[in-house]
Amino acid sequence: MDIFSHSLLKTAVGRKVWSRLLGPRSLSKRTGTFREKESFGLVARPNYVYGMLRAADTAKFFGFSEVTACEFGVATGRGLTNMTEVAALIEQETGVRTRIVGFDTGAGLPALTGYKDHPELWSGGDFSMGDPEQLRQALKGKAELILGDINATVAPFVTTLTPRCPLGFVSIDVDIYSGTVAALRGLSGEHGLYLPAISFYLDDVGSYFSNEACGELAAVAEHNAANSIRPIFQDHSLPGRRSQPFEAWYKHMYVCHVLDHPYRNHPRDRGALSLDDHMAFMAALK
Ligand SMILES: C[S@@+](CC[C@H](N)C(=O)[O-])C[C@H]1O[C@@H](n2cnc3c(N)ncnc32)[C@H](O)[C@@H]1O
């Protein structure tokens, strides 16, 4: 018999005893709920799981049942495939469905345009996708794949966003400044196309060469200088009360604050809440 399926483990006392014996992380690995595993970083690509769960929780908090999640920079599709798997777990947990959209040239990095694109690290053509049809088949219709330079594809994509399924999570994994600038143009639609706060994962902000004058960080700094009403700042909720206080990916998580969103300007019509109600209501957003 698998001792971890024993009913004793399902009682509070049983879990306390096993937690002492194994440590809470090991116990969660064996028997934890999805949220416990997420909190311990036990689900593959914890950065994507965190950002997508933030998007679903925020969507639910504001009364949406669908949310859009994008990956800019797909390469062979490992991240996009992971997002489809994560979306299924998140829908089970929250009831919120995630529309997943991936963007890539299909032919690897475009020609680099100067020092901001980190030519000391990358070259045009790096990270080619291979056969896009093979990836499309592997995705089994669970994610959309938009091929072409993001400069050309992002504006048509924004026209497909709807207030029913607003943008809630973005991963920027294009490595270079020019592709990041293009991706951030996706934030210039009507406020109703976005959640009031959009979780961002920035992949290339932690190397020895990373700096605010180049790459993804430069694109974000310039976006903020030009868009004070939709700035992108580091996610201040991390590590918060999470079980693992020092994960490397925390400093890659950002939030785009859609400050012109009506929900960030007027209280919603939801009735007055007591302190206890409020704590329960806010728990998902801590
Ligand atoms: C490091 S790879 C992405 C890795 C992928 N996210 C993963 O998790 O496996 C970077 C990708 O960004 C794409 N890319 C960079 N600039 C782009 C642009 N302007 N338009 C479209 N794709 C771009 C490249 O084609 C390349 O495949």
mmCIF file of C-alpha atoms and ligand atoms in Angstrom:
data_model
loop_
_atom_site.group_PDB
_atom_site.id
_atom_site.type_symbol
_atom_site.label_atom_id
_atom_site.label_comp_id
_atom_site.label_asym_id
_atom_site.label_seq_id
_atom_site.Cartn_x
_atom_site.Cartn_y
_atom_site.Cartn_z
ATOM 1 C CA MET A 1 0.000 0.000 0.000
ATOM 2 C CA ASP A 2 1.201 3.533 -0.763
ATOM 3 C CA ILE A 3 1.508 5.044 2.715
ATOM 4 C CA PHE A 4 0.907 8.507 1.256
ATOM 5 C CA SER A 5 -2.606 7.551 0.181
ATOM 6 C CA HIS A 6 -3.452 6.460 3.753
ATOM 7 C CA SER A 7 -6.446 8.284 5.237
ATOM 8 C CA LEU A 8 -4.346 9.270 8.296
ATOM 9 C CA LEU A 9 -2.497 11.661 6.009
ATOM 10 C CA LYS A 10 -5.715 13.467 5.222
ATOM 11 C CA THR A 11 -6.259 14.483 8.854
ATOM 12 C CA ALA A 12 -4.664 17.660 10.219
ATOM 13 C CA VAL A 13 -2.785 15.690 12.911
ATOM 14 C CA GLY A 14 -1.551 13.112 10.394
ATOM 15 C CA ARG A 15 -0.241 15.820 8.062
ATOM 16 C CA LYS A 16 1.503 17.557 10.981
ATOM 17 C CA VAL A 17 3.282 14.353 11.973
ATOM 18 C CA TRP A 18 4.388 13.560 8.395
ATOM 19 C CA SER A 19 5.363 17.180 7.848
ATOM 20 C CA ARG A 20 7.710 16.938 10.882
ATOM 21 C CA LEU A 21 9.148 13.668 9.595
ATOM 22 C CA LEU A 22 9.588 14.568 5.915
ATOM 23 C CA GLY A 23 9.636 18.357 5.868
ATOM 24 C CA PRO A 24 6.703 20.327 4.424
ATOM 25 C CA ARG A 25 8.153 20.528 0.880
ATOM 26 C CA SER A 26 8.630 16.748 0.569
ATOM 27 C CA LEU A 27 5.174 16.130 1.999
ATOM 28 C CA SER A 28 3.642 18.581 -0.493
ATOM 29 C CA LYS A 29 5.513 16.881 -3.333
ATOM 30 C CA ARG A 30 3.806 13.609 -2.442
ATOM 31 C CA THR A 31 0.369 14.681 -1.314
ATOM 32 C CA GLY A 32 0.050 18.467 -1.689
ATOM 33 C CA THR A 33 -2.730 20.359 -3.405
ATOM 34 C CA PHE A 34 -1.971 22.259 -6.622
ATOM 35 C CA ARG A 35 -1.600 25.517 -4.675
ATOM 36 C CA GLU A 36 0.743 23.931 -2.109
ATOM 37 C CA LYS A 37 2.881 22.528 -4.929
ATOM 38 C CA GLU A 38 2.849 25.923 -6.669
ATOM 39 C CA SER A 39 3.924 27.665 -3.486
ATOM 40 C CA PHE A 40 6.862 25.262 -3.053
ATOM 41 C CA GLY A 41 7.824 25.653 -6.744
ATOM 42 C CA LEU A 42 7.124 21.969 -7.362
ATOM 43 C CA VAL A 43 5.277 22.361 -10.682
ATOM 44 C CA ALA A 44 7.456 22.519 -13.842
ATOM 45 C CA ARG A 45 8.404 26.116 -14.856
ATOM 46 C CA PRO A 46 7.268 27.687 -11.567
ATOM 47 C CA ASN A 47 7.602 31.174 -13.099
ATOM 48 C CA TYR A 48 4.936 30.392 -15.710
ATOM 49 C CA VAL A 49 2.745 28.602 -13.162
ATOM 50 C CA TYR A 50 2.936 31.601 -10.831
ATOM 51 C CA GLY A 51 2.183 34.168 -13.574
ATOM 52 C CA MET A 52 -0.654 32.173 -15.094
ATOM 53 C CA LEU A 53 -2.182 31.469 -11.682
ATOM 54 C CA ARG A 54 -1.935 35.170 -10.812
ATOM 55 C CA ALA A 55 -3.777 35.914 -14.084
ATOM 56 C CA ALA A 56 -6.535 33.378 -13.341
ATOM 57 C CA ASP A 57 -6.937 34.510 -9.713
ATOM 58 C CA THR A 58 -7.039 38.162 -10.759
ATOM 59 C CA ALA A 59 -9.545 37.357 -13.512
ATOM 60 C CA LYS A 60 -11.767 35.511 -11.029
ATOM 61 C CA PHE A 61 -11.453 38.313 -8.471
ATOM 62 C CA PHE A 62 -12.805 40.756 -11.058
ATOM 63 C CA GLY A 63 -15.528 38.389 -12.291
ATOM 64 C CA PHE A 64 -13.992 37.019 -15.524
ATOM 65 C CA SER A 65 -14.131 33.332 -16.477
ATOM 66 C CA GLU A 66 -11.498 33.536 -19.219
ATOM 67 C CA VAL A 67 -8.080 35.142 -19.514
ATOM 68 C CA THR A 68 -5.410 35.429 -22.224
ATOM 69 C CA ALA A 69 -1.755 34.424 -21.693
ATOM 70 C CA CYS A 70 1.011 35.157 -24.240
ATOM 71 C CA GLU A 71 4.517 33.893 -24.785
ATOM 72 C CA PHE A 72 6.673 36.180 -26.942
ATOM 73 C CA GLY A 73 9.535 34.005 -28.204
ATOM 74 C CA VAL A 74 8.559 30.373 -28.636
ATOM 75 C CA ALA A 75 11.578 28.704 -30.339
ATOM 76 C CA THR A 76 10.923 24.952 -30.319
ATOM 77 C CA GLY A 77 7.844 25.349 -28.125
ATOM 78 C CA ARG A 78 8.893 23.984 -24.757
ATOM 79 C CA GLY A 79 7.477 26.982 -22.902
ATOM 80 C CA LEU A 80 4.286 27.113 -24.936
ATOM 81 C CA THR A 81 3.668 23.389 -24.426
ATOM 82 C CA ASN A 82 4.235 23.823 -20.702
ATOM 83 C CA MET A 83 1.666 26.652 -20.695
ATOM 84 C CA THR A 84 -0.991 24.329 -22.165
ATOM 85 C CA GLU A 85 -0.341 21.802 -19.387
ATOM 86 C CA VAL A 86 -0.387 24.481 -16.695
ATOM 87 C CA ALA A 87 -3.613 25.978 -18.080
ATOM 88 C CA ALA A 88 -5.422 22.659 -17.564
ATOM 89 C CA LEU A 89 -4.317 22.509 -13.903
ATOM 90 C CA ILE A 90 -5.291 26.141 -13.349
ATOM 91 C CA GLU A 91 -8.733 25.649 -14.883
ATOM 92 C CA GLN A 92 -9.306 22.723 -12.489
ATOM 93 C CA GLU A 93 -8.219 24.888 -9.560
ATOM 94 C CA THR A 94 -9.958 28.183 -10.414
ATOM 95 C CA GLY A 95 -12.567 27.431 -13.087
ATOM 96 C CA VAL A 96 -10.910 30.105 -15.258
ATOM 97 C CA ARG A 97 -10.044 29.059 -18.839
ATOM 98 C CA THR A 98 -6.807 30.391 -20.347
ATOM 99 C CA ARG A 99 -6.430 31.307 -24.025
ATOM 100 C CA ILE A 100 -2.756 30.760 -24.892
ATOM 101 C CA VAL A 101 -0.986 32.575 -27.718
ATOM 102 C CA GLY A 102 2.647 32.164 -28.802
ATOM 103 C CA PHE A 103 4.625 34.540 -31.061
ATOM 104 C CA ASP A 104 7.779 33.769 -33.012
ATOM 105 C CA THR A 105 9.446 34.433 -36.337
ATOM 106 C CA GLY A 106 9.664 30.641 -36.765
ATOM 107 C CA ALA A 107 13.209 31.183 -38.045
ATOM 108 C CA GLY A 108 15.000 32.245 -34.859
ATOM 109 C CA LEU A 109 16.214 35.681 -33.809
ATOM 110 C CA PRO A 110 15.865 38.404 -36.458
ATOM 111 C CA ALA A 111 18.889 40.465 -37.515
ATOM 112 C CA LEU A 112 20.234 42.358 -34.488
ATOM 113 C CA THR A 113 20.072 46.158 -34.603
ATOM 114 C CA GLY A 114 22.913 47.328 -32.358
ATOM 115 C CA TYR A 115 24.284 47.101 -28.819
ATOM 116 C CA LYS A 116 20.793 47.160 -27.298
ATOM 117 C CA ASP A 117 20.108 43.730 -28.860
ATOM 118 C CA HIS A 118 23.113 42.171 -27.043
ATOM 119 C CA PRO A 119 25.164 41.103 -30.099
ATOM 120 C CA GLU A 120 27.856 40.011 -27.620
ATOM 121 C CA LEU A 121 25.460 37.167 -26.675
ATOM 122 C CA TRP A 122 23.124 36.524 -29.611
ATOM 123 C CA SER A 123 23.159 36.323 -33.433
ATOM 124 C CA GLY A 124 20.384 36.492 -36.013
ATOM 125 C CA GLY A 125 19.015 32.979 -36.636
ATOM 126 C CA ASP A 126 19.655 31.682 -33.081
ATOM 127 C CA PHE A 127 16.895 29.434 -31.642
ATOM 128 C CA SER A 128 15.161 28.399 -34.850
ATOM 129 C CA MET A 129 11.823 26.636 -34.362
ATOM 130 C CA GLY A 130 12.374 23.829 -36.863
ATOM 131 C CA ASP A 131 9.118 22.701 -38.470
ATOM 132 C CA PRO A 132 6.250 24.941 -37.272
ATOM 133 C CA GLU A 133 3.671 22.379 -38.442
ATOM 134 C CA GLN A 134 5.164 19.778 -36.137
ATOM 135 C CA LEU A 135 4.827 22.194 -33.213
ATOM 136 C CA ARG A 136 1.243 23.075 -34.186
ATOM 137 C CA GLN A 137 0.354 19.384 -34.169
ATOM 138 C CA ALA A 138 2.024 18.845 -30.794
ATOM 139 C CA LEU A 139 0.008 21.754 -29.348
ATOM 140 C CA LYS A 140 -3.224 19.931 -30.309
ATOM 141 C CA GLY A 141 -5.177 23.171 -30.703
ATOM 142 C CA LYS A 142 -4.551 24.120 -27.059
ATOM 143 C CA ALA A 143 -2.431 27.165 -28.018
ATOM 144 C CA GLU A 144 -2.365 29.522 -30.981
ATOM 145 C CA LEU A 145 0.942 30.038 -32.783
ATOM 146 C CA ILE A 146 1.392 33.391 -34.534
ATOM 147 C CA LEU A 147 4.363 33.305 -36.909
ATOM 148 C CA GLY A 148 6.205 36.358 -38.211
ATOM 149 C CA ASP A 149 8.102 39.292 -36.783
ATOM 150 C CA ILE A 150 6.270 40.566 -33.663
ATOM 151 C CA ASN A 151 6.611 44.052 -35.153
ATOM 152 C CA ALA A 152 4.063 42.974 -37.759
ATOM 153 C CA THR A 153 1.958 40.480 -35.785
ATOM 154 C CA VAL A 154 1.272 42.197 -32.464
ATOM 155 C CA ALA A 155 -1.192 44.855 -33.698
ATOM 156 C CA PRO A 156 -3.442 42.307 -35.487
ATOM 157 C CA PHE A 157 -3.305 40.179 -32.309
ATOM 158 C CA VAL A 158 -4.567 43.077 -30.166
ATOM 159 C CA THR A 159 -7.672 43.224 -32.396
ATOM 160 C CA THR A 160 -8.425 39.608 -31.336
ATOM 161 C CA LEU A 161 -8.395 40.440 -27.603
ATOM 162 C CA THR A 162 -11.861 40.837 -26.105
ATOM 163 C CA PRO A 163 -13.213 42.232 -22.820
ATOM 164 C CA ARG A 164 -14.527 38.703 -22.054
ATOM 165 C CA CYS A 165 -11.026 37.224 -22.214
ATOM 166 C CA PRO A 166 -8.603 40.029 -21.272
ATOM 167 C CA LEU A 167 -4.812 39.788 -21.296
ATOM 168 C CA GLY A 168 -3.551 38.625 -17.880
ATOM 169 C CA PHE A 169 -0.102 37.049 -18.309
ATOM 170 C CA VAL A 170 2.815 37.793 -20.636
ATOM 171 C CA SER A 171 6.143 36.019 -20.918
ATOM 172 C CA ILE A 172 8.813 37.979 -22.779
ATOM 173 C CA ASP A 173 11.450 35.504 -23.908
ATOM 174 C CA VAL A 174 12.667 37.132 -27.133
ATOM 175 C CA ASP A 175 16.120 37.850 -25.619
ATOM 176 C CA ILE A 176 16.588 41.119 -27.511
ATOM 177 C CA TYR A 177 15.582 44.760 -27.152
ATOM 178 C CA SER A 178 13.883 45.181 -30.561
ATOM 179 C CA GLY A 179 11.543 42.175 -30.103
ATOM 180 C CA THR A 180 10.658 43.335 -26.564
ATOM 181 C CA VAL A 181 9.781 46.846 -27.786
ATOM 182 C CA ALA A 182 7.521 45.230 -30.393
ATOM 183 C CA ALA A 183 5.853 42.936 -27.820
ATOM 184 C CA LEU A 184 5.168 45.843 -25.431
ATOM 185 C CA ARG A 185 3.178 47.551 -28.212
ATOM 186 C CA GLY A 186 0.592 44.896 -27.391
ATOM 187 C CA LEU A 187 -0.231 46.975 -24.304
ATOM 188 C CA SER A 188 -1.637 49.914 -26.235
ATOM 189 C CA GLY A 189 -5.220 48.720 -26.807
ATOM 190 C CA GLU A 190 -8.445 49.827 -25.074
ATOM 191 C CA HIS A 191 -8.297 49.353 -21.268
ATOM 192 C CA GLY A 192 -11.092 46.745 -21.381
ATOM 193 C CA LEU A 193 -8.804 44.328 -23.246
ATOM 194 C CA TYR A 194 -6.560 43.967 -20.192
ATOM 195 C CA LEU A 195 -6.875 42.855 -16.584
ATOM 196 C CA PRO A 196 -6.235 45.806 -14.228
ATOM 197 C CA ALA A 197 -2.877 44.178 -13.427
ATOM 198 C CA ILE A 198 -1.045 41.887 -15.883
ATOM 199 C CA SER A 199 1.619 39.476 -14.624
ATOM 200 C CA PHE A 200 4.857 39.629 -16.643
ATOM 201 C CA TYR A 201 7.788 37.227 -16.784
ATOM 202 C CA LEU A 202 10.960 38.774 -18.275
ATOM 203 C CA ASP A 203 13.409 36.014 -19.131
ATOM 204 C CA ASP A 204 16.566 37.936 -19.947
ATOM 205 C CA VAL A 205 17.095 40.331 -17.065
ATOM 206 C CA GLY A 206 19.443 38.362 -14.805
ATOM 207 C CA SER A 207 22.734 37.789 -16.655
ATOM 208 C CA TYR A 208 26.005 39.611 -15.963
ATOM 209 C CA PHE A 209 25.408 41.574 -19.192
ATOM 210 C CA SER A 210 21.821 42.596 -18.288
ATOM 211 C CA ASN A 211 21.334 46.315 -17.726
ATOM 212 C CA GLU A 212 18.746 49.074 -18.105
ATOM 213 C CA ALA A 213 20.391 50.448 -21.289
ATOM 214 C CA CYS A 214 20.081 47.184 -23.243
ATOM 215 C CA GLY A 215 17.769 44.267 -23.958
ATOM 216 C CA GLU A 216 14.472 43.602 -22.186
ATOM 217 C CA LEU A 217 15.266 45.995 -19.312
ATOM 218 C CA ALA A 218 15.895 48.905 -21.729
ATOM 219 C CA ALA A 219 12.620 48.179 -23.536
ATOM 220 C CA VAL A 220 10.726 48.212 -20.212
ATOM 221 C CA ALA A 221 12.435 51.441 -19.073
ATOM 222 C CA GLU A 222 11.501 53.150 -22.368
ATOM 223 C CA HIS A 223 7.957 51.768 -22.183
ATOM 224 C CA ASN A 224 7.593 53.234 -18.681
ATOM 225 C CA ALA A 225 8.979 56.619 -19.746
ATOM 226 C CA ALA A 226 6.428 56.779 -22.583
ATOM 227 C CA ASN A 227 3.443 55.133 -20.809
ATOM 228 C CA SER A 228 3.126 56.418 -17.257
ATOM 229 C CA ILE A 229 -0.490 55.185 -17.152
ATOM 230 C CA ARG A 230 0.501 51.539 -17.928
ATOM 231 C CA PRO A 231 3.896 51.104 -16.246
ATOM 232 C CA ILE A 232 5.679 47.798 -15.721
ATOM 233 C CA PHE A 233 7.296 47.405 -12.309
ATOM 234 C CA GLN A 234 8.750 44.484 -10.361
ATOM 235 C CA ASP A 235 6.176 42.259 -8.683
ATOM 236 C CA HIS A 236 6.240 43.521 -5.095
ATOM 237 C CA SER A 237 4.199 40.592 -3.785
ATOM 238 C CA LEU A 238 7.227 38.271 -4.072
ATOM 239 C CA PRO A 239 8.374 36.464 -2.005
ATOM 240 C CA GLY A 240 5.622 37.583 0.377
ATOM 241 C CA ARG A 241 4.472 34.627 2.476
ATOM 242 C CA ARG A 242 5.574 32.001 -0.032
ATOM 243 C CA SER A 243 7.093 28.813 1.314
ATOM 244 C CA GLN A 244 10.365 29.342 -0.614
ATOM 245 C CA PRO A 245 11.677 32.862 0.080
ATOM 246 C CA PHE A 246 14.735 32.877 -2.244
ATOM 247 C CA GLU A 247 13.866 31.576 -5.721
ATOM 248 C CA ALA A 248 15.946 33.016 -8.590
ATOM 249 C CA TRP A 249 12.880 33.543 -10.818
ATOM 250 C CA TYR A 250 11.217 35.999 -8.396
ATOM 251 C CA LYS A 251 13.302 38.886 -9.708
ATOM 252 C CA HIS A 252 12.079 38.089 -13.252
ATOM 253 C CA MET A 253 8.426 38.679 -12.301
ATOM 254 C CA TYR A 254 6.912 42.060 -13.088
ATOM 255 C CA VAL A 255 3.422 43.538 -13.196
ATOM 256 C CA CYS A 256 1.962 45.901 -15.800
ATOM 257 C CA HIS A 257 -0.377 48.201 -13.890
ATOM 258 C CA VAL A 258 -3.225 49.311 -16.156
ATOM 259 C CA LEU A 259 -3.880 52.500 -14.232
ATOM 260 C CA ASP A 260 -6.477 53.787 -16.689
ATOM 261 C CA HIS A 261 -8.604 50.657 -16.128
ATOM 262 C CA PRO A 262 -11.996 51.617 -14.675
ATOM 263 C CA TYR A 263 -11.500 49.104 -11.817
ATOM 264 C CA ARG A 264 -8.397 51.058 -10.769
ATOM 265 C CA ASN A 265 -10.290 54.354 -10.749
ATOM 266 C CA HIS A 266 -13.715 53.649 -9.219
ATOM 267 C CA PRO A 267 -14.773 51.117 -6.562
ATOM 268 C CA ARG A 268 -16.738 48.276 -8.095
ATOM 269 C CA ASP A 269 -20.410 47.855 -7.250
ATOM 270 C CA ARG A 270 -19.988 44.787 -5.002
ATOM 271 C CA GLY A 271 -21.594 45.770 -1.687
ATOM 272 C CA ALA A 272 -19.728 46.744 1.498
ATOM 273 C CA LEU A 273 -17.400 44.148 3.069
ATOM 274 C CA SER A 274 -16.520 43.514 6.722
ATOM 275 C CA LEU A 275 -12.856 43.167 7.706
ATOM 276 C CA ASP A 276 -13.190 39.356 7.719
ATOM 277 C CA ASP A 277 -14.964 39.357 4.333
ATOM 278 C CA HIS A 278 -12.247 41.573 2.986
ATOM 279 C CA MET A 279 -9.454 39.311 4.204
ATOM 280 C CA ALA A 280 -11.114 36.305 2.543
ATOM 281 C CA PHE A 281 -11.790 38.331 -0.594
ATOM 282 C CA MET A 282 -8.179 39.519 -0.846
ATOM 283 C CA ALA A 283 -6.515 36.219 0.115
ATOM 284 C CA ALA A 284 -5.919 35.161 -3.495
ATOM 285 C CA LEU A 285 -4.156 38.409 -4.297
ATOM 286 C CA LYS A 286 -1.727 38.461 -1.352
HETATM 287 C C1 LIG B 1 15.242 31.984 -26.309
HETATM 288 S S1 LIG B 1 14.111 31.724 -27.597
HETATM 289 C C2 LIG B 1 12.582 31.368 -26.791
HETATM 290 C C3 LIG B 1 12.622 30.139 -25.910
HETATM 291 C C4 LIG B 1 11.248 29.625 -25.479
HETATM 292 N N1 LIG B 1 10.460 30.634 -24.790
HETATM 293 C C5 LIG B 1 11.367 28.425 -24.566
HETATM 294 O O1 LIG B 1 10.966 28.516 -23.395
HETATM 295 O O2 LIG B 1 11.855 27.361 -25.003
HETATM 296 C C6 LIG B 1 13.867 33.350 -28.264
HETATM 297 C C7 LIG B 1 12.916 33.386 -29.445
HETATM 298 O O3 LIG B 1 12.484 34.728 -29.666
HETATM 299 C C8 LIG B 1 12.129 34.860 -31.031
HETATM 300 N N2 LIG B 1 12.131 36.294 -31.417
HETATM 301 C C9 LIG B 1 13.023 37.246 -31.054
HETATM 302 N N3 LIG B 1 12.694 38.441 -31.629
HETATM 303 C C10 LIG B 1 11.554 38.235 -32.327
HETATM 304 C C11 LIG B 1 10.725 39.064 -33.124
HETATM 305 N N4 LIG B 1 10.990 40.374 -33.314
HETATM 306 N N5 LIG B 1 9.632 38.504 -33.688
HETATM 307 C C12 LIG B 1 9.332 37.185 -33.490
HETATM 308 N N6 LIG B 1 10.096 36.355 -32.759
HETATM 309 C C13 LIG B 1 11.193 36.856 -32.186
HETATM 310 C C14 LIG B 1 13.180 34.047 -31.763
HETATM 311 O O4 LIG B 1 12.686 33.546 -32.981
HETATM 312 C C15 LIG B 1 13.520 32.915 -30.760
HETATM 313 O O5 LIG B 1 12.946 31.713 -31.140
#
